[in-house]
């Protein structure tokens, strides 16, 4: 399969978890992938190595998101590599995947924790998209990682769920603005996926059972379950879909 031959993708948070699986899958489809990482440089280098060993093309770009200025800093690094490799700065696919969880009841949520989850999940995504716009080619793709917690009420994750609600609103709002360029904007809403974000649940017997029973299929989601749908959304096959928040939760709590 090579639906993405000639395309260039930036996948944020691709050093681990869902982002890693997305980077590998987009590369398998033929895209050149910018594997973004926050702090795990070695893990990102490993993803790049794996893509290259399979005959694909990738490079890593590091930037931790703390303030809005970090979006510009990421693009400075990306511009340099793209200019070296392709002679220009444009790319085709932006997957806004980097994110953090926050498990805390509203009574226990501190202002610092609230700001951190908002800054990483909402503010960074907003400014990454803002600064991607002059770089994204027509018929490009913006794919945002949201969460099924925007549909299903889950105790103890109010602030986190709010960040994903903001992502859904951003997705809808931008879709009509960018349609004249053929750029689609969609969000994916995973349920429980077996990644570091859910380490505590995965390591606990009752937590593991809770996560598995959430889905209609009675198992935890795997990063590849999300990567496969992302590859479809990144391809021209999805050209008639925009402004959608797509449930990829294995039919959780239907
Ligand atoms: P992981 O914790 O496995 O990985 C998170 C990734 O995001 C890492 O690559 C990390 O980079 C990067 N990242 C985190 N914080 C920052 C930051 N401040 N600056 C830059 N990069 C950062 O997460 P998942 O793979 O589980 O989640 C990926 C996305 O999917 C998130 O947006 C999450 O909210 C969403 N999601 C996940 C679900 C799940 O059950 N796992 C369910 C629903 C949605 P590094 O390690 O290099 O620092």
mmCIF file of C-alpha atoms and ligand atoms in Angstrom:
data_model
loop_
_atom_site.group_PDB
_atom_site.id
_atom_site.type_symbol
_atom_site.label_atom_id
_atom_site.label_comp_id
_atom_site.label_asym_id
_atom_site.label_seq_id
_atom_site.Cartn_x
_atom_site.Cartn_y
_atom_site.Cartn_z
ATOM 1 C CA UNK A 1 0.000 0.000 0.000
ATOM 2 C CA UNK A 2 1.348 3.430 -0.815
ATOM 3 C CA UNK A 3 -1.573 5.833 -0.523
ATOM 4 C CA UNK A 4 0.725 8.543 0.860
ATOM 5 C CA UNK A 5 3.593 8.460 -1.627
ATOM 6 C CA UNK A 6 5.070 11.940 -2.021
ATOM 7 C CA UNK A 7 3.330 13.253 1.113
ATOM 8 C CA UNK A 8 5.069 14.720 4.164
ATOM 9 C CA UNK A 9 3.547 14.264 7.631
ATOM 10 C CA UNK A 10 4.280 15.829 11.012
ATOM 11 C CA UNK A 11 3.129 13.604 13.874
ATOM 12 C CA UNK A 12 3.406 15.194 17.314
ATOM 13 C CA UNK A 13 4.138 12.984 20.298
ATOM 14 C CA UNK A 14 5.408 10.222 18.050
ATOM 15 C CA UNK A 15 8.073 8.921 20.429
ATOM 16 C CA UNK A 16 5.584 6.670 22.233
ATOM 17 C CA UNK A 17 2.080 5.230 22.252
ATOM 18 C CA UNK A 18 -0.491 6.203 19.637
ATOM 19 C CA UNK A 19 1.780 8.765 17.932
ATOM 20 C CA UNK A 20 4.493 6.168 17.453
ATOM 21 C CA UNK A 21 2.026 3.768 15.805
ATOM 22 C CA UNK A 22 0.701 6.586 13.608
ATOM 23 C CA UNK A 23 4.223 7.545 12.478
ATOM 24 C CA UNK A 24 5.033 3.933 11.589
ATOM 25 C CA UNK A 25 1.741 3.482 9.732
ATOM 26 C CA UNK A 26 1.964 6.722 7.716
ATOM 27 C CA UNK A 27 5.539 5.834 6.744
ATOM 28 C CA UNK A 28 4.363 2.388 5.638
ATOM 29 C CA UNK A 29 1.871 4.162 3.368
ATOM 30 C CA UNK A 30 4.770 6.045 1.748
ATOM 31 C CA UNK A 31 4.806 9.370 3.634
ATOM 32 C CA UNK A 32 8.009 11.041 4.790
ATOM 33 C CA UNK A 33 7.402 11.422 8.524
ATOM 34 C CA UNK A 34 8.634 14.067 10.961
ATOM 35 C CA UNK A 35 8.652 12.142 14.236
ATOM 36 C CA UNK A 36 8.101 14.774 16.925
ATOM 37 C CA UNK A 37 9.068 14.137 20.549
ATOM 38 C CA UNK A 38 8.847 16.180 23.733
ATOM 39 C CA UNK A 39 11.565 14.728 25.967
ATOM 40 C CA UNK A 40 12.213 11.172 24.737
ATOM 41 C CA UNK A 41 14.821 11.799 22.062
ATOM 42 C CA UNK A 42 16.084 8.199 22.071
ATOM 43 C CA UNK A 43 12.598 6.761 21.685
ATOM 44 C CA UNK A 44 11.973 9.065 18.698
ATOM 45 C CA UNK A 45 15.327 8.039 17.182
ATOM 46 C CA UNK A 46 14.214 4.435 17.529
ATOM 47 C CA UNK A 47 10.990 5.151 15.602
ATOM 48 C CA UNK A 48 13.018 6.833 12.846
ATOM 49 C CA UNK A 49 15.378 3.837 12.729
ATOM 50 C CA UNK A 50 12.476 1.416 12.470
ATOM 51 C CA UNK A 51 10.947 3.377 9.585
ATOM 52 C CA UNK A 52 14.263 3.579 7.740
ATOM 53 C CA UNK A 53 14.922 -0.125 8.216
ATOM 54 C CA UNK A 54 11.579 -0.821 6.539
ATOM 55 C CA UNK A 55 12.607 1.326 3.559
ATOM 56 C CA UNK A 56 10.708 4.455 4.618
ATOM 57 C CA UNK A 57 11.821 8.031 5.181
ATOM 58 C CA UNK A 58 11.698 9.825 8.531
ATOM 59 C CA UNK A 59 13.537 12.207 10.828
ATOM 60 C CA UNK A 60 12.977 13.379 14.380
ATOM 61 C CA UNK A 61 12.201 16.860 15.630
ATOM 62 C CA UNK A 62 12.143 17.676 19.332
ATOM 63 C CA UNK A 63 10.203 20.353 21.205
ATOM 64 C CA UNK A 64 8.526 20.294 24.563
ATOM 65 C CA UNK A 65 5.258 22.288 24.603
ATOM 66 C CA UNK A 66 5.071 24.636 27.568
ATOM 67 C CA UNK A 67 4.170 28.020 26.061
ATOM 68 C CA UNK A 68 2.719 29.151 22.723
ATOM 69 C CA UNK A 69 6.221 30.169 21.578
ATOM 70 C CA UNK A 70 7.159 26.491 21.450
ATOM 71 C CA UNK A 71 5.080 26.012 18.289
ATOM 72 C CA UNK A 72 7.287 28.496 16.425
ATOM 73 C CA UNK A 73 10.377 26.779 17.818
ATOM 74 C CA UNK A 74 9.195 23.395 16.549
ATOM 75 C CA UNK A 75 8.638 24.807 13.059
ATOM 76 C CA UNK A 76 12.111 26.410 13.045
ATOM 77 C CA UNK A 77 13.580 22.935 13.473
ATOM 78 C CA UNK A 78 11.171 21.350 10.988
ATOM 79 C CA UNK A 79 11.775 24.066 8.350
ATOM 80 C CA UNK A 80 15.523 23.467 8.499
ATOM 81 C CA UNK A 81 15.278 19.720 7.941
ATOM 82 C CA UNK A 82 12.621 20.028 5.235
ATOM 83 C CA UNK A 83 14.685 22.600 3.377
ATOM 84 C CA UNK A 84 17.709 20.293 3.485
ATOM 85 C CA UNK A 85 15.733 17.238 2.381
ATOM 86 C CA UNK A 86 13.194 18.684 -0.046
ATOM 87 C CA UNK A 87 14.311 22.250 -0.820
ATOM 88 C CA UNK A 88 11.111 23.745 0.641
ATOM 89 C CA UNK A 89 9.123 24.018 3.898
ATOM 90 C CA UNK A 90 5.690 22.683 2.968
ATOM 91 C CA UNK A 91 4.073 19.549 4.279
ATOM 92 C CA UNK A 92 0.754 17.761 3.813
ATOM 93 C CA UNK A 93 -0.433 16.069 6.993
ATOM 94 C CA UNK A 94 -0.475 17.364 10.573
ATOM 95 C CA UNK A 95 -1.396 14.859 13.267
ATOM 96 C CA UNK A 96 -1.875 16.669 16.587
ATOM 97 C CA UNK A 97 -1.375 13.733 18.899
ATOM 98 C CA UNK A 98 0.936 14.939 21.705
ATOM 99 C CA UNK A 99 -1.037 15.135 24.908
ATOM 100 C CA UNK A 100 -1.079 14.454 28.609
ATOM 101 C CA UNK A 101 -3.667 12.862 30.863
ATOM 102 C CA UNK A 102 -4.875 14.174 34.203
ATOM 103 C CA UNK A 103 -6.674 11.851 36.567
ATOM 104 C CA UNK A 104 -7.946 14.008 39.433
ATOM 105 C CA UNK A 105 -11.362 14.746 40.846
ATOM 106 C CA UNK A 106 -12.440 18.375 40.468
ATOM 107 C CA UNK A 107 -11.884 18.904 44.207
ATOM 108 C CA UNK A 108 -8.269 17.744 43.858
ATOM 109 C CA UNK A 109 -7.369 19.533 40.613
ATOM 110 C CA UNK A 110 -4.828 22.279 41.273
ATOM 111 C CA UNK A 111 -4.500 25.357 39.104
ATOM 112 C CA UNK A 112 -1.033 24.202 38.027
ATOM 113 C CA UNK A 113 -2.294 20.799 36.920
ATOM 114 C CA UNK A 114 -5.235 22.462 35.118
ATOM 115 C CA UNK A 115 -2.907 24.866 33.289
ATOM 116 C CA UNK A 116 -0.515 22.079 32.313
ATOM 117 C CA UNK A 117 -3.183 19.887 30.725
ATOM 118 C CA UNK A 118 -4.748 22.898 28.969
ATOM 119 C CA UNK A 119 -1.382 24.149 27.705
ATOM 120 C CA UNK A 120 -0.297 20.803 26.294
ATOM 121 C CA UNK A 121 -3.582 19.522 24.927
ATOM 122 C CA UNK A 122 -5.285 22.735 23.780
ATOM 123 C CA UNK A 123 -2.895 25.698 23.548
ATOM 124 C CA UNK A 124 -0.102 23.780 21.828
ATOM 125 C CA UNK A 125 -2.550 22.249 19.328
ATOM 126 C CA UNK A 126 -4.096 25.646 18.535
ATOM 127 C CA UNK A 127 -0.771 27.357 17.843
ATOM 128 C CA UNK A 128 0.680 24.368 16.009
ATOM 129 C CA UNK A 129 -2.266 24.532 13.605
ATOM 130 C CA UNK A 130 -2.070 28.330 13.338
ATOM 131 C CA UNK A 131 1.550 28.139 12.249
ATOM 132 C CA UNK A 132 1.020 25.092 10.073
ATOM 133 C CA UNK A 133 -1.460 26.936 7.847
ATOM 134 C CA UNK A 134 1.078 28.776 5.651
ATOM 135 C CA UNK A 135 3.097 25.552 5.397
ATOM 136 C CA UNK A 136 0.280 23.074 4.692
ATOM 137 C CA UNK A 137 -0.269 22.276 1.044
ATOM 138 C CA UNK A 138 -3.740 22.438 -0.528
ATOM 139 C CA UNK A 139 -5.631 19.131 -0.060
ATOM 140 C CA UNK A 140 -3.745 18.732 3.215
ATOM 141 C CA UNK A 141 -4.986 16.970 6.315
ATOM 142 C CA UNK A 142 -5.297 18.035 9.966
ATOM 143 C CA UNK A 143 -6.073 15.173 12.335
ATOM 144 C CA UNK A 144 -6.544 15.971 16.023
ATOM 145 C CA UNK A 145 -6.518 13.441 18.851
ATOM 146 C CA UNK A 146 -9.608 13.952 20.977
ATOM 147 C CA UNK A 147 -11.153 11.384 23.321
ATOM 148 C CA UNK A 148 -14.300 9.343 23.873
ATOM 149 C CA UNK A 149 -14.515 11.137 27.245
ATOM 150 C CA UNK A 150 -16.213 13.950 25.297
ATOM 151 C CA UNK A 151 -19.133 11.534 24.782
ATOM 152 C CA UNK A 152 -18.926 9.310 27.850
ATOM 153 C CA UNK A 153 -18.936 10.775 31.341
ATOM 154 C CA UNK A 154 -15.919 9.358 33.164
ATOM 155 C CA UNK A 155 -15.431 10.318 36.813
ATOM 156 C CA UNK A 156 -12.155 11.983 37.781
ATOM 157 C CA UNK A 157 -11.092 13.345 34.396
ATOM 158 C CA UNK A 158 -13.118 16.564 34.102
ATOM 159 C CA UNK A 159 -10.215 18.875 33.209
ATOM 160 C CA UNK A 160 -8.744 16.376 30.721
ATOM 161 C CA UNK A 161 -12.170 15.854 29.108
ATOM 162 C CA UNK A 162 -12.588 19.625 28.811
ATOM 163 C CA UNK A 163 -9.353 19.819 26.804
ATOM 164 C CA UNK A 164 -10.714 17.269 24.352
ATOM 165 C CA UNK A 165 -14.044 19.117 24.156
ATOM 166 C CA UNK A 166 -12.028 22.157 23.066
ATOM 167 C CA UNK A 167 -10.300 20.047 20.418
ATOM 168 C CA UNK A 168 -13.678 18.969 19.034
ATOM 169 C CA UNK A 169 -14.836 22.595 18.837
ATOM 170 C CA UNK A 170 -11.594 23.648 17.158
ATOM 171 C CA UNK A 171 -11.991 20.813 14.640
ATOM 172 C CA UNK A 172 -15.528 21.869 13.698
ATOM 173 C CA UNK A 173 -14.680 25.559 13.572
ATOM 174 C CA UNK A 174 -11.607 25.214 11.344
ATOM 175 C CA UNK A 175 -13.124 22.701 8.933
ATOM 176 C CA UNK A 176 -15.295 25.237 7.093
ATOM 177 C CA UNK A 177 -12.511 27.851 7.050
ATOM 178 C CA UNK A 178 -10.075 25.514 5.350
ATOM 179 C CA UNK A 179 -12.416 23.686 2.980
ATOM 180 C CA UNK A 180 -11.752 26.100 0.091
ATOM 181 C CA UNK A 181 -8.167 24.787 0.084
ATOM 182 C CA UNK A 182 -9.264 21.139 0.097
ATOM 183 C CA UNK A 183 -7.806 20.786 3.602
ATOM 184 C CA UNK A 184 -9.874 18.509 5.820
ATOM 185 C CA UNK A 185 -9.932 18.816 9.617
ATOM 186 C CA UNK A 186 -11.097 15.855 11.673
ATOM 187 C CA UNK A 187 -10.739 14.525 15.201
ATOM 188 C CA UNK A 188 -10.431 10.984 16.477
ATOM 189 C CA UNK A 189 -12.010 9.943 19.764
ATOM 190 C CA UNK A 190 -10.280 6.836 21.163
ATOM 191 C CA UNK A 191 -11.490 4.963 24.230
ATOM 192 C CA UNK A 192 -9.023 3.142 26.465
ATOM 193 C CA UNK A 193 -5.794 2.443 24.561
ATOM 194 C CA UNK A 194 -2.937 0.414 26.027
ATOM 195 C CA UNK A 195 -0.224 3.082 26.311
ATOM 196 C CA UNK A 196 1.891 4.682 29.032
ATOM 197 C CA UNK A 197 -0.955 7.125 29.652
ATOM 198 C CA UNK A 198 -2.922 4.240 31.193
ATOM 199 C CA UNK A 199 0.017 2.530 32.923
ATOM 200 C CA UNK A 200 -1.666 2.578 36.339
ATOM 201 C CA UNK A 201 -4.867 0.929 35.062
ATOM 202 C CA UNK A 202 -2.983 -1.613 32.947
ATOM 203 C CA UNK A 203 -0.891 -2.726 35.922
ATOM 204 C CA UNK A 204 -3.866 -3.219 38.213
ATOM 205 C CA UNK A 205 -6.107 -6.296 37.791
ATOM 206 C CA UNK A 206 -9.415 -4.499 38.336
ATOM 207 C CA UNK A 207 -8.191 -1.496 36.314
ATOM 208 C CA UNK A 208 -7.260 -3.764 33.420
ATOM 209 C CA UNK A 209 -10.703 -5.414 33.532
ATOM 210 C CA UNK A 210 -12.422 -1.998 33.690
ATOM 211 C CA UNK A 211 -10.573 -0.814 30.564
ATOM 212 C CA UNK A 212 -11.292 -4.018 28.639
ATOM 213 C CA UNK A 213 -14.989 -4.088 29.527
ATOM 214 C CA UNK A 214 -15.400 -0.480 28.397
ATOM 215 C CA UNK A 215 -15.309 -1.530 24.742
ATOM 216 C CA UNK A 216 -18.025 -3.612 23.044
ATOM 217 C CA UNK A 217 -15.232 -5.960 21.945
ATOM 218 C CA UNK A 218 -14.182 -6.674 25.536
ATOM 219 C CA UNK A 219 -10.536 -5.723 25.084
ATOM 220 C CA UNK A 220 -8.195 -2.766 25.399
ATOM 221 C CA UNK A 221 -7.604 -0.753 22.240
ATOM 222 C CA UNK A 222 -4.133 -0.951 20.706
ATOM 223 C CA UNK A 223 -2.263 2.049 19.242
ATOM 224 C CA UNK A 224 -2.557 0.383 15.810
ATOM 225 C CA UNK A 225 -6.382 0.520 16.117
ATOM 226 C CA UNK A 226 -6.045 4.300 15.999
ATOM 227 C CA UNK A 227 -3.137 4.420 13.532
ATOM 228 C CA UNK A 228 -5.110 2.502 10.895
ATOM 229 C CA UNK A 229 -7.980 5.007 10.985
ATOM 230 C CA UNK A 230 -5.492 7.898 10.967
ATOM 231 C CA UNK A 231 -3.938 6.520 7.779
ATOM 232 C CA UNK A 232 -7.379 6.540 6.128
ATOM 233 C CA UNK A 233 -8.043 10.122 7.256
ATOM 234 C CA UNK A 234 -4.597 11.159 6.012
ATOM 235 C CA UNK A 235 -5.264 9.723 2.559
ATOM 236 C CA UNK A 236 -7.292 11.104 -0.340
ATOM 237 C CA UNK A 237 -9.869 8.361 0.324
ATOM 238 C CA UNK A 238 -11.221 10.570 3.137
ATOM 239 C CA UNK A 239 -11.578 13.716 0.976
ATOM 240 C CA UNK A 240 -15.352 14.016 1.574
ATOM 241 C CA UNK A 241 -15.055 13.901 5.374
ATOM 242 C CA UNK A 242 -14.377 17.086 7.299
ATOM 243 C CA UNK A 243 -15.327 18.684 10.599
ATOM 244 C CA UNK A 244 -16.046 15.260 12.113
ATOM 245 C CA UNK A 245 -15.209 13.865 15.534
ATOM 246 C CA UNK A 246 -14.940 10.170 14.832
ATOM 247 C CA UNK A 247 -15.434 7.629 17.604
ATOM 248 C CA UNK A 248 -12.633 5.043 17.577
ATOM 249 C CA UNK A 249 -13.382 3.490 20.943
ATOM 250 C CA UNK A 250 -14.273 -0.057 19.916
ATOM 251 C CA UNK A 251 -17.899 0.784 20.578
ATOM 252 C CA UNK A 252 -17.386 1.888 24.172
ATOM 253 C CA UNK A 253 -20.610 2.494 26.148
ATOM 254 C CA UNK A 254 -22.947 2.562 23.158
HETATM 255 P P1 LIG B 1 1.519 8.641 25.690
HETATM 256 O O1 LIG B 1 1.584 9.115 27.101
HETATM 257 O O2 LIG B 1 1.818 7.221 25.404
HETATM 258 O O3 LIG B 1 2.485 9.536 24.773
HETATM 259 C C1 LIG B 1 2.360 10.923 24.819
HETATM 260 C C2 LIG B 1 3.182 11.567 23.718
HETATM 261 O O4 LIG B 1 2.974 12.983 23.762
HETATM 262 C C3 LIG B 1 4.679 11.317 23.899
HETATM 263 O O5 LIG B 1 5.266 11.168 22.632
HETATM 264 C C4 LIG B 1 5.155 12.619 24.545
HETATM 265 O O6 LIG B 1 6.499 12.972 24.189
HETATM 266 C C5 LIG B 1 4.220 13.654 23.957
HETATM 267 N N1 LIG B 1 4.029 14.768 24.884
HETATM 268 C C6 LIG B 1 3.376 14.756 26.069
HETATM 269 N N2 LIG B 1 3.447 15.957 26.654
HETATM 270 C C7 LIG B 1 4.173 16.748 25.831
HETATM 271 C C8 LIG B 1 4.608 18.100 25.902
HETATM 272 N N3 LIG B 1 4.312 18.905 26.929
HETATM 273 N N4 LIG B 1 5.361 18.566 24.881
HETATM 274 C C9 LIG B 1 5.661 17.794 23.825
HETATM 275 N N5 LIG B 1 5.287 16.508 23.710
HETATM 276 C C10 LIG B 1 4.548 15.988 24.705
HETATM 277 O O7 LIG B 1 0.059 9.055 25.180
HETATM 278 P P2 LIG B 1 -0.975 8.265 24.239
HETATM 279 O O8 LIG B 1 -0.278 7.701 23.083
HETATM 280 O O9 LIG B 1 -1.798 7.400 25.091
HETATM 281 O O10 LIG B 1 -1.933 9.472 23.791
HETATM 282 C C11 LIG B 1 -1.750 10.159 22.575
HETATM 283 C C12 LIG B 1 -2.948 11.094 22.364
HETATM 284 O O11 LIG B 1 -4.164 10.332 22.345
HETATM 285 C C13 LIG B 1 -3.113 12.132 23.477
HETATM 286 O O12 LIG B 1 -3.551 13.345 22.921
HETATM 287 C C14 LIG B 1 -4.208 11.532 24.346
HETATM 288 O O13 LIG B 1 -4.917 12.501 25.088
HETATM 289 C C15 LIG B 1 -5.077 10.855 23.294
HETATM 290 N N6 LIG B 1 -5.897 9.783 23.834
HETATM 291 C C16 LIG B 1 -5.321 8.688 24.456
HETATM 292 C C17 LIG B 1 -6.106 7.694 24.975
HETATM 293 C C18 LIG B 1 -5.548 6.498 25.665
HETATM 294 O O14 LIG B 1 -6.339 5.721 26.243
HETATM 295 N N7 LIG B 1 -4.244 6.267 25.667
HETATM 296 C C19 LIG B 1 -7.580 7.770 24.884
HETATM 297 C C20 LIG B 1 -8.071 8.940 24.213
HETATM 298 C C21 LIG B 1 -7.249 9.899 23.711
HETATM 299 P P3 LIG B 1 7.825 12.513 25.043
HETATM 300 O O15 LIG B 1 7.548 11.155 25.590
HETATM 301 O O16 LIG B 1 8.897 12.535 24.006
HETATM 302 O O17 LIG B 1 8.022 13.568 26.082
#
